mmCIF file of C-alpha atoms and ligand atoms in Angstrom:
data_model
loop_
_atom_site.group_PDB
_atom_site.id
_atom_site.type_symbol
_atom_site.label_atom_id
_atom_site.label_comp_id
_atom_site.label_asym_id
_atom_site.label_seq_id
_atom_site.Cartn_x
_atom_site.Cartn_y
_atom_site.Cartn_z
ATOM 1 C CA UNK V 623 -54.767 20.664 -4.717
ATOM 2 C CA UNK V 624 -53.200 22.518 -2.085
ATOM 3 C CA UNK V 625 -49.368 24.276 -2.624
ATOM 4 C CA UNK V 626 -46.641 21.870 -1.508
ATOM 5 C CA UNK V 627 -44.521 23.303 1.443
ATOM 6 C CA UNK V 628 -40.581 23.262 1.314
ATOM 7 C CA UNK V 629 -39.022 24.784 4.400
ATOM 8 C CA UNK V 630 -35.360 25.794 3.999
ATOM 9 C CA UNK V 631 -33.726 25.587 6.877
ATOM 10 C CA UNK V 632 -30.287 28.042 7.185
ATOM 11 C CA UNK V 633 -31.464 31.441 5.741
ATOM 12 C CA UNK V 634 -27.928 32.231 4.116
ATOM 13 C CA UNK V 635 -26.918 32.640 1.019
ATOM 14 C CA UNK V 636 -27.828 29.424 -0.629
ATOM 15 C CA UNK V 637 -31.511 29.408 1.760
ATOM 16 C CA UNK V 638 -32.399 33.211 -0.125
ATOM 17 C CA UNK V 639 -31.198 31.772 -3.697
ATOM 18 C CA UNK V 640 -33.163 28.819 -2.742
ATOM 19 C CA UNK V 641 -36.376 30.505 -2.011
ATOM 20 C CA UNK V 642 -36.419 32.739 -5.031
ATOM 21 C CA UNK V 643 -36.140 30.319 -7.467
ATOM 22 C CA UNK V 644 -39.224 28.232 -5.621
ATOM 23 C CA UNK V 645 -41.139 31.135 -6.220
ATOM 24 C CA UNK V 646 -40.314 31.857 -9.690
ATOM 25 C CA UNK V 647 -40.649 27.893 -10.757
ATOM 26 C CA UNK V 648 -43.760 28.289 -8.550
ATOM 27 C CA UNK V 649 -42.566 25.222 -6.729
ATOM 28 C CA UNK V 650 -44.915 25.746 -3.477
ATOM 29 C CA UNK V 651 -44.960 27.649 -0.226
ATOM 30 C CA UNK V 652 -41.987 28.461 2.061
ATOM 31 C CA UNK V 653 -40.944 28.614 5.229
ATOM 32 C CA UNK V 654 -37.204 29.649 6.070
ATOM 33 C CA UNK V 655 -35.875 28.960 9.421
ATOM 34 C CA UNK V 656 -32.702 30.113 10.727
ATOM 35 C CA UNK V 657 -31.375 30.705 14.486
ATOM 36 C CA UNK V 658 -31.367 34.071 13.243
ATOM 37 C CA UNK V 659 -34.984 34.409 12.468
ATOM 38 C CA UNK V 660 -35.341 38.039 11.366
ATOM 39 C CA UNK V 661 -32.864 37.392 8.409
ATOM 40 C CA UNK V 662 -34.996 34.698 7.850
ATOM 41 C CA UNK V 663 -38.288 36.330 7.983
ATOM 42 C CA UNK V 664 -37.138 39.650 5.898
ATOM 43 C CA UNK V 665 -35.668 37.343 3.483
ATOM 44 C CA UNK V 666 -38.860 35.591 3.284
ATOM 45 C CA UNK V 667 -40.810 38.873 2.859
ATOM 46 C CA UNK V 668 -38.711 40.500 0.302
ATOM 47 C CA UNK V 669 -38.993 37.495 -2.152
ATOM 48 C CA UNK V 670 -42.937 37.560 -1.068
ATOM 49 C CA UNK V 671 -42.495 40.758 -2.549
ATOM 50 C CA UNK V 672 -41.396 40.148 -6.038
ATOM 51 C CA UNK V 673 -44.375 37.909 -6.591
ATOM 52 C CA UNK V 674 -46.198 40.738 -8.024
ATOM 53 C CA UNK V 675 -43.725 41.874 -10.373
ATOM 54 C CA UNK V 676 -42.657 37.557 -11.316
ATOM 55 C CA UNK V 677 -46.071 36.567 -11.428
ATOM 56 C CA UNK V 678 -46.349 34.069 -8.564
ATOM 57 C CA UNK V 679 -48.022 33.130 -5.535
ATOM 58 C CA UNK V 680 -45.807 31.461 -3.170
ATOM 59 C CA UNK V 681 -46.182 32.578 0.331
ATOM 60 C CA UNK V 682 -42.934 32.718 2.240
ATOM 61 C CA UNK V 683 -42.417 32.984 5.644
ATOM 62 C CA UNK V 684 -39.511 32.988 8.031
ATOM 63 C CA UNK V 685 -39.410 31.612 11.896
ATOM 64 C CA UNK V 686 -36.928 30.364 14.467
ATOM 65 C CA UNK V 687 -39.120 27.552 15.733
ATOM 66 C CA UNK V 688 -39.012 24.182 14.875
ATOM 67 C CA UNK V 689 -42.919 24.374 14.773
ATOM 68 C CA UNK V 690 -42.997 26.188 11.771
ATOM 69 C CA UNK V 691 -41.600 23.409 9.339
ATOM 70 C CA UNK V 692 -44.395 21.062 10.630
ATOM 71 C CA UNK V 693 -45.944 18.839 7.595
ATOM 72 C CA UNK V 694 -43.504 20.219 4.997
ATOM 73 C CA UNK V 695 -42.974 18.199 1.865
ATOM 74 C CA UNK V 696 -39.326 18.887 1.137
ATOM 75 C CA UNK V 697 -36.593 19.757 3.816
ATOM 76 C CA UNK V 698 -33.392 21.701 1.958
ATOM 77 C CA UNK V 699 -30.827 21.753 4.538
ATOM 78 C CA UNK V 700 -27.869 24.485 4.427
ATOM 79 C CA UNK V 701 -27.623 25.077 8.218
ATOM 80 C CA UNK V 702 -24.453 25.574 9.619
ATOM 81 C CA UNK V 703 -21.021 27.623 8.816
ATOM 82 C CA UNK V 704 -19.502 28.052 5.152
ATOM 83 C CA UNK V 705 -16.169 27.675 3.964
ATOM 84 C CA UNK V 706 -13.418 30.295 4.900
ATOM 85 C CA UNK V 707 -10.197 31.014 2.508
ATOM 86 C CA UNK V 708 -8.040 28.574 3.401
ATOM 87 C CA UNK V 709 -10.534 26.298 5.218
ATOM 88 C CA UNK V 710 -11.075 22.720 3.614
ATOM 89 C CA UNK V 711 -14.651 21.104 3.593
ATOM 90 C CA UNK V 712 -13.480 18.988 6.121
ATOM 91 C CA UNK V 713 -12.297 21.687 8.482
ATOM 92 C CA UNK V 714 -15.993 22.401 8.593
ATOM 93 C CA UNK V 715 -16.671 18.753 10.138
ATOM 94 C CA UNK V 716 -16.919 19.807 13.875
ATOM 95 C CA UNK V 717 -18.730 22.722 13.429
ATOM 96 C CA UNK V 718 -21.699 21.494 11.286
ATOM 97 C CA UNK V 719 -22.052 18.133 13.057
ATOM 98 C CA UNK V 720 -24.081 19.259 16.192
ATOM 99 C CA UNK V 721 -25.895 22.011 13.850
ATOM 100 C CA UNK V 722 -27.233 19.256 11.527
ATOM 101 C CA UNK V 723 -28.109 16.608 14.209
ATOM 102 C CA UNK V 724 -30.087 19.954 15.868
ATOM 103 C CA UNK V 725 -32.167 20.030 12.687
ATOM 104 C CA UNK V 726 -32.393 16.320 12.184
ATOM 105 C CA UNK V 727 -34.357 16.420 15.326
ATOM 106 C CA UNK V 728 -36.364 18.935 14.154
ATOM 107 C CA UNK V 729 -37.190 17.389 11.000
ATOM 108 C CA UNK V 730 -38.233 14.106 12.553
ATOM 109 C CA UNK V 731 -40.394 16.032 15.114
ATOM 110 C CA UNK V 732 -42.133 17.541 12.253
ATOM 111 C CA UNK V 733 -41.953 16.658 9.386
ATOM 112 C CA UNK V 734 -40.806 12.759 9.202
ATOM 113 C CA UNK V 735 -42.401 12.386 5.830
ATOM 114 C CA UNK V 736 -40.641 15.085 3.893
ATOM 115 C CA UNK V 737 -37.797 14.277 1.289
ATOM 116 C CA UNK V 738 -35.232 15.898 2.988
ATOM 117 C CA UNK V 739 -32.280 17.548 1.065
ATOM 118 C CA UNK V 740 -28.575 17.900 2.402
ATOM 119 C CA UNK V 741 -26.418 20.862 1.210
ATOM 120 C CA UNK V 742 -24.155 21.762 4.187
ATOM 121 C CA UNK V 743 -20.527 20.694 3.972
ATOM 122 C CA UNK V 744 -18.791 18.823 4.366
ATOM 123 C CA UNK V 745 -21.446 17.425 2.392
ATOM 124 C CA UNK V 746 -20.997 12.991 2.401
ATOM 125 C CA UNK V 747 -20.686 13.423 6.694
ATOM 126 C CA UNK V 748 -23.228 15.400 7.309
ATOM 127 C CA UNK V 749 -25.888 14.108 5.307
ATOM 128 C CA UNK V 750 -25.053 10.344 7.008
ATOM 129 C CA UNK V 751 -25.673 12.635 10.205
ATOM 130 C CA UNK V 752 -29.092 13.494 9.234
ATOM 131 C CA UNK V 753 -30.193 9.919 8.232
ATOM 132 C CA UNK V 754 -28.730 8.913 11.652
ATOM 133 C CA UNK V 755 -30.117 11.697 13.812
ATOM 134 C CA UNK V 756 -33.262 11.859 12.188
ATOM 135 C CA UNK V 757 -34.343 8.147 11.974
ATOM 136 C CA UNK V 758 -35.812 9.045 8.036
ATOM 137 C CA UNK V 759 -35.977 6.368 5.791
ATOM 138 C CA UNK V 760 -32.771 6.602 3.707
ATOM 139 C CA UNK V 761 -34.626 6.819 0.556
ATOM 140 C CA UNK V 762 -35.916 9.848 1.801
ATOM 141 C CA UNK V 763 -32.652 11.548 2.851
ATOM 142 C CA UNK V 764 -29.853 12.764 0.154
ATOM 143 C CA UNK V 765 -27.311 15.212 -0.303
ATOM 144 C CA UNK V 766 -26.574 17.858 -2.977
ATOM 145 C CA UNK V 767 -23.383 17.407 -4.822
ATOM 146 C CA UNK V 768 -22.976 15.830 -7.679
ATOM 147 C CA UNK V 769 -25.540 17.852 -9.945
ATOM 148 C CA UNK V 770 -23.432 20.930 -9.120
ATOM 149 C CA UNK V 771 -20.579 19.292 -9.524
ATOM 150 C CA UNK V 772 -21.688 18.026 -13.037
ATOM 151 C CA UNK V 773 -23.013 21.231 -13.802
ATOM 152 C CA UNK V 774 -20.014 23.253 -13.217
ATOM 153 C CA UNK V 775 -18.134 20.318 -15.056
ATOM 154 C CA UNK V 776 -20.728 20.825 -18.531
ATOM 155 C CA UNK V 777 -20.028 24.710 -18.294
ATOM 156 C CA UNK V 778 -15.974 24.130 -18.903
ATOM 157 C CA UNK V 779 -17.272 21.126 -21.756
ATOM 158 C CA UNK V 780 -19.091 23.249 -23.671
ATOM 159 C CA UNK V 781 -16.986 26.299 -22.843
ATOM 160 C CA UNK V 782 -13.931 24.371 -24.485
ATOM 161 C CA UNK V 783 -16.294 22.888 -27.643
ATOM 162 C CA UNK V 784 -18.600 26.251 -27.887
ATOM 163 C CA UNK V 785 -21.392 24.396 -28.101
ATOM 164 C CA UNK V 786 -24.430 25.052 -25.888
ATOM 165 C CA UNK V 787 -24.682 23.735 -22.521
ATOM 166 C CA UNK V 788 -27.749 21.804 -23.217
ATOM 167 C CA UNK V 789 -26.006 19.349 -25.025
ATOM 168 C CA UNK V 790 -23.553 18.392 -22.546
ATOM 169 C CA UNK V 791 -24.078 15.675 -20.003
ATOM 170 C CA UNK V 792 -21.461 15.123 -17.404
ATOM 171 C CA UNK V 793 -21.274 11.973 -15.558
ATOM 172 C CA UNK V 794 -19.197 12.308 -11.863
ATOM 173 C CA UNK V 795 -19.479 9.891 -8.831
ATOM 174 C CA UNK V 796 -17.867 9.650 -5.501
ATOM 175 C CA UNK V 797 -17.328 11.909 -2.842
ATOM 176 C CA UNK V 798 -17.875 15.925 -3.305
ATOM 177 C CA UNK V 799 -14.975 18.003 -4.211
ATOM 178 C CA UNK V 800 -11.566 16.693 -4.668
ATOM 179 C CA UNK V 801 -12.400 13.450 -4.673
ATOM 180 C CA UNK V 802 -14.924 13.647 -7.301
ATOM 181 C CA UNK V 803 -14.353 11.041 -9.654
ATOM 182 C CA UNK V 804 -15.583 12.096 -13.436
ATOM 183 C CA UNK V 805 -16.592 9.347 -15.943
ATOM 184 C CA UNK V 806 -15.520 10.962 -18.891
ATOM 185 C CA UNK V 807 -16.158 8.021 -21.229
ATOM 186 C CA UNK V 808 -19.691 8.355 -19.640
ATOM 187 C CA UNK V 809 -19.919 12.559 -20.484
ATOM 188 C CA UNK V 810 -20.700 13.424 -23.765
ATOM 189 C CA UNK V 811 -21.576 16.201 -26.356
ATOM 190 C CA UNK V 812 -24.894 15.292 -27.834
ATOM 191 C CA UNK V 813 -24.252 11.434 -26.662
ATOM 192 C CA UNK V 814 -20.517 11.471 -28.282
ATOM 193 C CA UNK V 815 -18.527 10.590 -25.396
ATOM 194 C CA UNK V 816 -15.806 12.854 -24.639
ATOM 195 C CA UNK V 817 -12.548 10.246 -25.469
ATOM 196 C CA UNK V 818 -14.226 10.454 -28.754
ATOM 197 C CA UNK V 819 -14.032 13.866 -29.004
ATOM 198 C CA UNK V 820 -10.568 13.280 -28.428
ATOM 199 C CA UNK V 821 -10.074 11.019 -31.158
ATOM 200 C CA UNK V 822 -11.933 13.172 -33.068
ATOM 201 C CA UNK V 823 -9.681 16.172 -32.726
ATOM 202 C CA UNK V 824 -11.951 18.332 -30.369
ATOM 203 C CA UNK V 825 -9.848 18.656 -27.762
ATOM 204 C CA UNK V 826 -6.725 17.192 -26.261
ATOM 205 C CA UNK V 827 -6.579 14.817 -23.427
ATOM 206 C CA UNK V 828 -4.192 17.070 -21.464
ATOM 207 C CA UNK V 829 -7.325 19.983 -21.895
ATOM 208 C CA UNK V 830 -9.617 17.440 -20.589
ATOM 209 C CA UNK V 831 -7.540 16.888 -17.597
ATOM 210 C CA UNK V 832 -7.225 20.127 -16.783
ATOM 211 C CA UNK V 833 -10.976 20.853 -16.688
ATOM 212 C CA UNK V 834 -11.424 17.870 -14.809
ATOM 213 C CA UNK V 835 -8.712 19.259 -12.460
ATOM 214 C CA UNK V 836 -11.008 22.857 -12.678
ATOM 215 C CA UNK V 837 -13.924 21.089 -11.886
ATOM 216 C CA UNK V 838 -12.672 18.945 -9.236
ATOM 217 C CA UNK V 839 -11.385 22.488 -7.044
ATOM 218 C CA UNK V 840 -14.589 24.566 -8.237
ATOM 219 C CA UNK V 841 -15.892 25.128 -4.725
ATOM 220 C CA UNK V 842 -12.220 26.321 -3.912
ATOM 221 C CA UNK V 843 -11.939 28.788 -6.872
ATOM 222 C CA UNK V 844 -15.304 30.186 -6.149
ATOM 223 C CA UNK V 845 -14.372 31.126 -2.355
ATOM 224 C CA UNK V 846 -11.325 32.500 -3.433
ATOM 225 C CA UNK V 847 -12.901 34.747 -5.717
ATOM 226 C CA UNK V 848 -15.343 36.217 -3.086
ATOM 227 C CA UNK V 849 -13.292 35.920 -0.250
ATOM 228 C CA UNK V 850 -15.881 35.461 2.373
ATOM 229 C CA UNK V 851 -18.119 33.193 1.939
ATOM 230 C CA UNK V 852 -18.852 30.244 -0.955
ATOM 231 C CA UNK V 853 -21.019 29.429 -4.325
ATOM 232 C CA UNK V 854 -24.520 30.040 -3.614
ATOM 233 C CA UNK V 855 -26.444 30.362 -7.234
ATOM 234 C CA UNK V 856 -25.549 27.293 -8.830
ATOM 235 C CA UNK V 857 -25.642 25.077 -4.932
ATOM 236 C CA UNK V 858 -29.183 26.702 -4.839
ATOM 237 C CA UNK V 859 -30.152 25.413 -8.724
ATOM 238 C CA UNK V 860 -28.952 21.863 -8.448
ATOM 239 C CA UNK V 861 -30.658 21.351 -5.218
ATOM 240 C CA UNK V 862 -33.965 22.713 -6.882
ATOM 241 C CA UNK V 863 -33.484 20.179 -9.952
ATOM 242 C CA UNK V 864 -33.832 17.637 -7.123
ATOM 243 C CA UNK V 865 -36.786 19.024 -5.178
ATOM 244 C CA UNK V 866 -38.421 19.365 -8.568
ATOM 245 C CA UNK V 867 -37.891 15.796 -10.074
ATOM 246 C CA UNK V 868 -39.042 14.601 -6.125
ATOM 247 C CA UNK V 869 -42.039 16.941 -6.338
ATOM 248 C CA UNK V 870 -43.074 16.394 -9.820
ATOM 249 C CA UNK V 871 -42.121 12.816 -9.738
ATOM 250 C CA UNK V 872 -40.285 13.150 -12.380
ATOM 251 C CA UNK V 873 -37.408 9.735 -12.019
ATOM 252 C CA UNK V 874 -35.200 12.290 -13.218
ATOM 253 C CA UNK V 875 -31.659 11.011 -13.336
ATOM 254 C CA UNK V 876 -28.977 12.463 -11.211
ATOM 255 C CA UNK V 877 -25.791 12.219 -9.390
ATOM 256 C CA UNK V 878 -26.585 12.620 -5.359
ATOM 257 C CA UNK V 879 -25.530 11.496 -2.141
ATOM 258 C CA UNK V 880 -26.902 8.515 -1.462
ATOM 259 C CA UNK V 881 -26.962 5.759 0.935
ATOM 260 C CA UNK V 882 -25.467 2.311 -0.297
ATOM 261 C CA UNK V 883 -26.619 -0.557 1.080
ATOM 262 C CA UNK V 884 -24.618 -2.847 -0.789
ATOM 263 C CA UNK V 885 -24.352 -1.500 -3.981
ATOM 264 C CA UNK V 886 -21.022 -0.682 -5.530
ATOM 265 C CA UNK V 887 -19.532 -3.435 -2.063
ATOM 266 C CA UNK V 888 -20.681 -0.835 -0.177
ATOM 267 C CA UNK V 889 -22.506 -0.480 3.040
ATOM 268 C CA UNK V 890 -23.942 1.927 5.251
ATOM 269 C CA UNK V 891 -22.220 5.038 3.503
ATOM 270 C CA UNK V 892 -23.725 8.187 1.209
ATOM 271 C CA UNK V 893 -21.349 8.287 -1.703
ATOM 272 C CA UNK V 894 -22.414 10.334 -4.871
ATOM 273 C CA UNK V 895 -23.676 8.081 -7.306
ATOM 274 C CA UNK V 896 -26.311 8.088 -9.971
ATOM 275 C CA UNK V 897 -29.596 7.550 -8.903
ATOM 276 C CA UNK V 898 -33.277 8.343 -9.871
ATOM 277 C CA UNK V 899 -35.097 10.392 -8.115
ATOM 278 C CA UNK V 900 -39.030 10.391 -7.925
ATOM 279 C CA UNK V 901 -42.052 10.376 -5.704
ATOM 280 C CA UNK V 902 -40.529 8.095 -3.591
ATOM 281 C CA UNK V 903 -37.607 9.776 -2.877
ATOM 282 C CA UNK V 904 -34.543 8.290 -4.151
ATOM 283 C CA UNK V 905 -35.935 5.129 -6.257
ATOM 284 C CA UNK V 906 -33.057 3.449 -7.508
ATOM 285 C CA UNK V 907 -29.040 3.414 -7.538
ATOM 286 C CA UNK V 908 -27.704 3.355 -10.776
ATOM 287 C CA UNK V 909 -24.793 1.012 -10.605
ATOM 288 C CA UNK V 910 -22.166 0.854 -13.374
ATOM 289 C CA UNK V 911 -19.627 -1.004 -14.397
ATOM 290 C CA UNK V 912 -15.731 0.762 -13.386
ATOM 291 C CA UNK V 913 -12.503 0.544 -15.421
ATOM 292 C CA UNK V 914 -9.362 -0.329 -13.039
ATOM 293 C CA UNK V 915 -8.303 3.035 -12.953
ATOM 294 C CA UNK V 916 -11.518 4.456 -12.257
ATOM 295 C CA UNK V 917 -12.797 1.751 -9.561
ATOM 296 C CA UNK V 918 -9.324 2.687 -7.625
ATOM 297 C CA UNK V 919 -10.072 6.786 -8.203
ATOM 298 C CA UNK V 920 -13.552 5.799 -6.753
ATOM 299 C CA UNK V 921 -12.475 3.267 -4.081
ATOM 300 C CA UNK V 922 -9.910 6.438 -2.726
ATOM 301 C CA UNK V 923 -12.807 8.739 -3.018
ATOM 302 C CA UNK V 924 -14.872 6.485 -0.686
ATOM 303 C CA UNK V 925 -11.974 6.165 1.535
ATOM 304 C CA UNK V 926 -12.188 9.784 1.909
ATOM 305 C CA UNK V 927 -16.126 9.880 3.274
ATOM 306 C CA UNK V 928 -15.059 6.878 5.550
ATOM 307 C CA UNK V 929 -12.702 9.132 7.197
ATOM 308 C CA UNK V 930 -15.597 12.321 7.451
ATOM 309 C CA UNK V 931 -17.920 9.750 9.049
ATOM 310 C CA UNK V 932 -15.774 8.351 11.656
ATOM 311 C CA UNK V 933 -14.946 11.771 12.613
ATOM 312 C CA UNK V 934 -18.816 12.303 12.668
ATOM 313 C CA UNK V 935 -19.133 9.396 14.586
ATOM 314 C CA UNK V 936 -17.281 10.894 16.999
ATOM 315 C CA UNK V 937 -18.718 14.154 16.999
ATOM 316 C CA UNK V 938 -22.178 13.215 17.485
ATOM 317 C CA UNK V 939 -22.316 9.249 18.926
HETATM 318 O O1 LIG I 2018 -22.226 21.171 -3.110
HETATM 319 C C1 LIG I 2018 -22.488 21.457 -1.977
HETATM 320 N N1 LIG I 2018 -23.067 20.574 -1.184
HETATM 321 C C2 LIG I 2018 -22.177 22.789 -1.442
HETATM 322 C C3 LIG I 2018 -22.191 22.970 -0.015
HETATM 323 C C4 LIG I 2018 -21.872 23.874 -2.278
HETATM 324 C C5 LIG I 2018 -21.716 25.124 -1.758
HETATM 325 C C6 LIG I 2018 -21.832 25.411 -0.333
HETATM 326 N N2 LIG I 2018 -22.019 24.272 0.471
HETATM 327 C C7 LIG I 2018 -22.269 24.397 1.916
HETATM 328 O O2 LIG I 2018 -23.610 24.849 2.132
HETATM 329 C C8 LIG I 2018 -21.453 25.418 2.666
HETATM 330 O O3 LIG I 2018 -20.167 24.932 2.927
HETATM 331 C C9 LIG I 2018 -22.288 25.582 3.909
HETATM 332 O O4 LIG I 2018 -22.014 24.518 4.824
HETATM 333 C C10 LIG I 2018 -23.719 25.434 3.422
HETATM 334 C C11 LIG I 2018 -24.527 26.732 3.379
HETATM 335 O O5 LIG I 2018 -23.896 27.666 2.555
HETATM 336 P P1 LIG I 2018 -24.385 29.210 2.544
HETATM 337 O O6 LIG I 2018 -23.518 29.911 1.581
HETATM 338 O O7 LIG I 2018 -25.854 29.304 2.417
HETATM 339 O O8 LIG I 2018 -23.967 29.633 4.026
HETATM 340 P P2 LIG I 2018 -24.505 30.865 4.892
HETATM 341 O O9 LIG I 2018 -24.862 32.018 4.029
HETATM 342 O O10 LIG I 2018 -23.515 31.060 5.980
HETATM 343 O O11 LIG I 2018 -25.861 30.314 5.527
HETATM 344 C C12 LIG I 2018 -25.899 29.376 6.539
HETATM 345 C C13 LIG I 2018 -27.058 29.737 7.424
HETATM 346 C C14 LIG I 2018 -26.881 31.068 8.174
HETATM 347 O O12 LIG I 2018 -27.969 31.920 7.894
HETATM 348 C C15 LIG I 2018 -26.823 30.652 9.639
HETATM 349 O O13 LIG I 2018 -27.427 31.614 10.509
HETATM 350 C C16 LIG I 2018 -27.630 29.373 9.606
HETATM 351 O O14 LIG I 2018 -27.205 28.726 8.427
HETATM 352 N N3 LIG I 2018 -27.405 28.501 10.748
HETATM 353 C C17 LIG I 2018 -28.406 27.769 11.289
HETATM 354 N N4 LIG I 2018 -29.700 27.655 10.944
HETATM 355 C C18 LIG I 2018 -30.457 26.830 11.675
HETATM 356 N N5 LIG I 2018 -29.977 26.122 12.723
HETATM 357 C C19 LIG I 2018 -28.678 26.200 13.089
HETATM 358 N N6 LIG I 2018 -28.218 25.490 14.122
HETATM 359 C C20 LIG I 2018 -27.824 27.056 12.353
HETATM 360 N N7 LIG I 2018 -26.518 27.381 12.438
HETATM 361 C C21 LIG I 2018 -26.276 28.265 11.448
#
């Protein structure tokens, strides 16, 4: 069976993470394109070049044509500009816009039958932009948010229980950032939910606020800490966890952008919800059942992406 191809298009920060960890989890071949094509390319070459010492065989290569993503199996997006000190996601909106309808086009002149994979911000807009622009089915078009922003929310867990990671699920929905809405009754250490922790004595309700608080702003306290730029490593390993369960048809379960048609009353909108995610793309919306107060924290998260859209609408017809 021939290699899969996954073509990362934006060679940045998040594009280089990307393709190193395809190599190492031997994931397929690569192709990075960017509009600056020799960051691309010696990007692509240096990772080539660990293969020898990591044991694998991906070839990598970088390019500034649209050509060179023809036939790829996965599309990871993270064209466009990052997030400056002081600059909210939506800030961002204008800018990235016309740089994702750009490689929309792209996409659907080669490669219409990838799974294609949204990471540029601000996230919910721009990957509605790409279904748009691109015509793709909208099982086959998501957005990477919600595993990061469940991952980062399992670090402060088990950071505040010292227990390991791995037994820490986090549940979050809505829109990416601060209008992430986390189901705490639905995250749990080793399937206790966390309000029984509480009860239990684990932890406080006022700690769990503030980590969901910490979570909530952990794209902000990342860019403050580096100062130019934003998170790249743990972007780069939650979109991989999707490629994977798309590649390996896994049905893994995870929190994504996705577009609702219908579910949760909602239509023609990517929110972050749960969903599975197999070899045909994204298979299923998991729909659950809200408590008052979190059906109004989702409703105003949704609110939120309305807004980014309409502006995108704008931006891009
Ligand atoms: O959870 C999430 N979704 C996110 C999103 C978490 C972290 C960062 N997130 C966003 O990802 C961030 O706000 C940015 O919008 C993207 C990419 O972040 P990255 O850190 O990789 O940004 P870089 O290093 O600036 O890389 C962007 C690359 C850069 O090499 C540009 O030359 C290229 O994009 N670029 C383009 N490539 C192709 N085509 C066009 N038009 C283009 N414009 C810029």
């Amino acid at each position: 069976m021939a290699r899969k191809k996954i073509a990362l298009v934006g060679a940045g920060n998040i594009g280089g993470t990307l393709a190193h960890l395809i190599g190492l989890k031997e994931l397929g071949d690569v192709v990075m394109f960017d509009v600056f094509p020799g960051v691309a390319s010696g990007k692509a070459l240096d990772i080539m070049q660990s293969g020898p010492v990591d044991g694998f065989d991906s070839h990598m290569v970088g390019s500034g044509d649209y050509a060179a993503i023809a036939g790829a199996d996965v599309v990871i997006v993270t064209a466009g500009f990052p997030r400056m000190p002081g600059m909210s996601r939506d800030d961002l909106v204008s800018k990235n816009a016309g740089v994702i309808a750009q490689v929309a086009e792209g996409i659907k002149n080669n490669c219409p039958d990838a799974f294609v994979i949204v990471i540029t911000n601000p996230l919910d807009a721009m990957v509605w932009v790409m279904q748009q622009k691109s015509g793709l089915p909208p099982e086959k078009v998501v957005g990477m948010a919600g595993v990061l922003d469940s991952s980062r929310f399992r670090l402060f867990l088990a950071q505040e229980f010292n227990v390991s990671v791995e037994d820490v699920t986090a549940f979050v929905l809505g829109g990416h950032g601060d209008t992430m809405v986390p189901l705490t009754r639905y995250s749990t250490v080793a399937g206790i939910p966390v309000p029984d922790l509480v009860k239990m004595g684990w932890t406080t309700q006022e700690k769990i606020d503030a980590i969901v608080a910490r979570t909530a702003n952990g794209g902000g306290e990342i860019v403050k800490l580096l100062e130019k730029g934003s998170a790249f490593y743990a972007p780069a390993a939650s979109a991989i966890a999707m490629a994977e369960a798309y590649l390996k048809d896994k049905k893994r379960v995870l929190p994504a952008a996705a577009h609702l048609n219908g579910q949760y009353g909602i239509k023609d909108l990517y929110v972050g919800v749960p969903v599975v995610i197999g070899a045909g793309g994204v298979e299923r919306v998991v729909e659950v059942q809200f408590t008052p107060e979190e059906e109004a924290a989702f409703k105003k998260s949704v609110a939120s992406v309305e807004e980014l859209i309409a502006a995108s609408k704008k931006l891009v017809g």
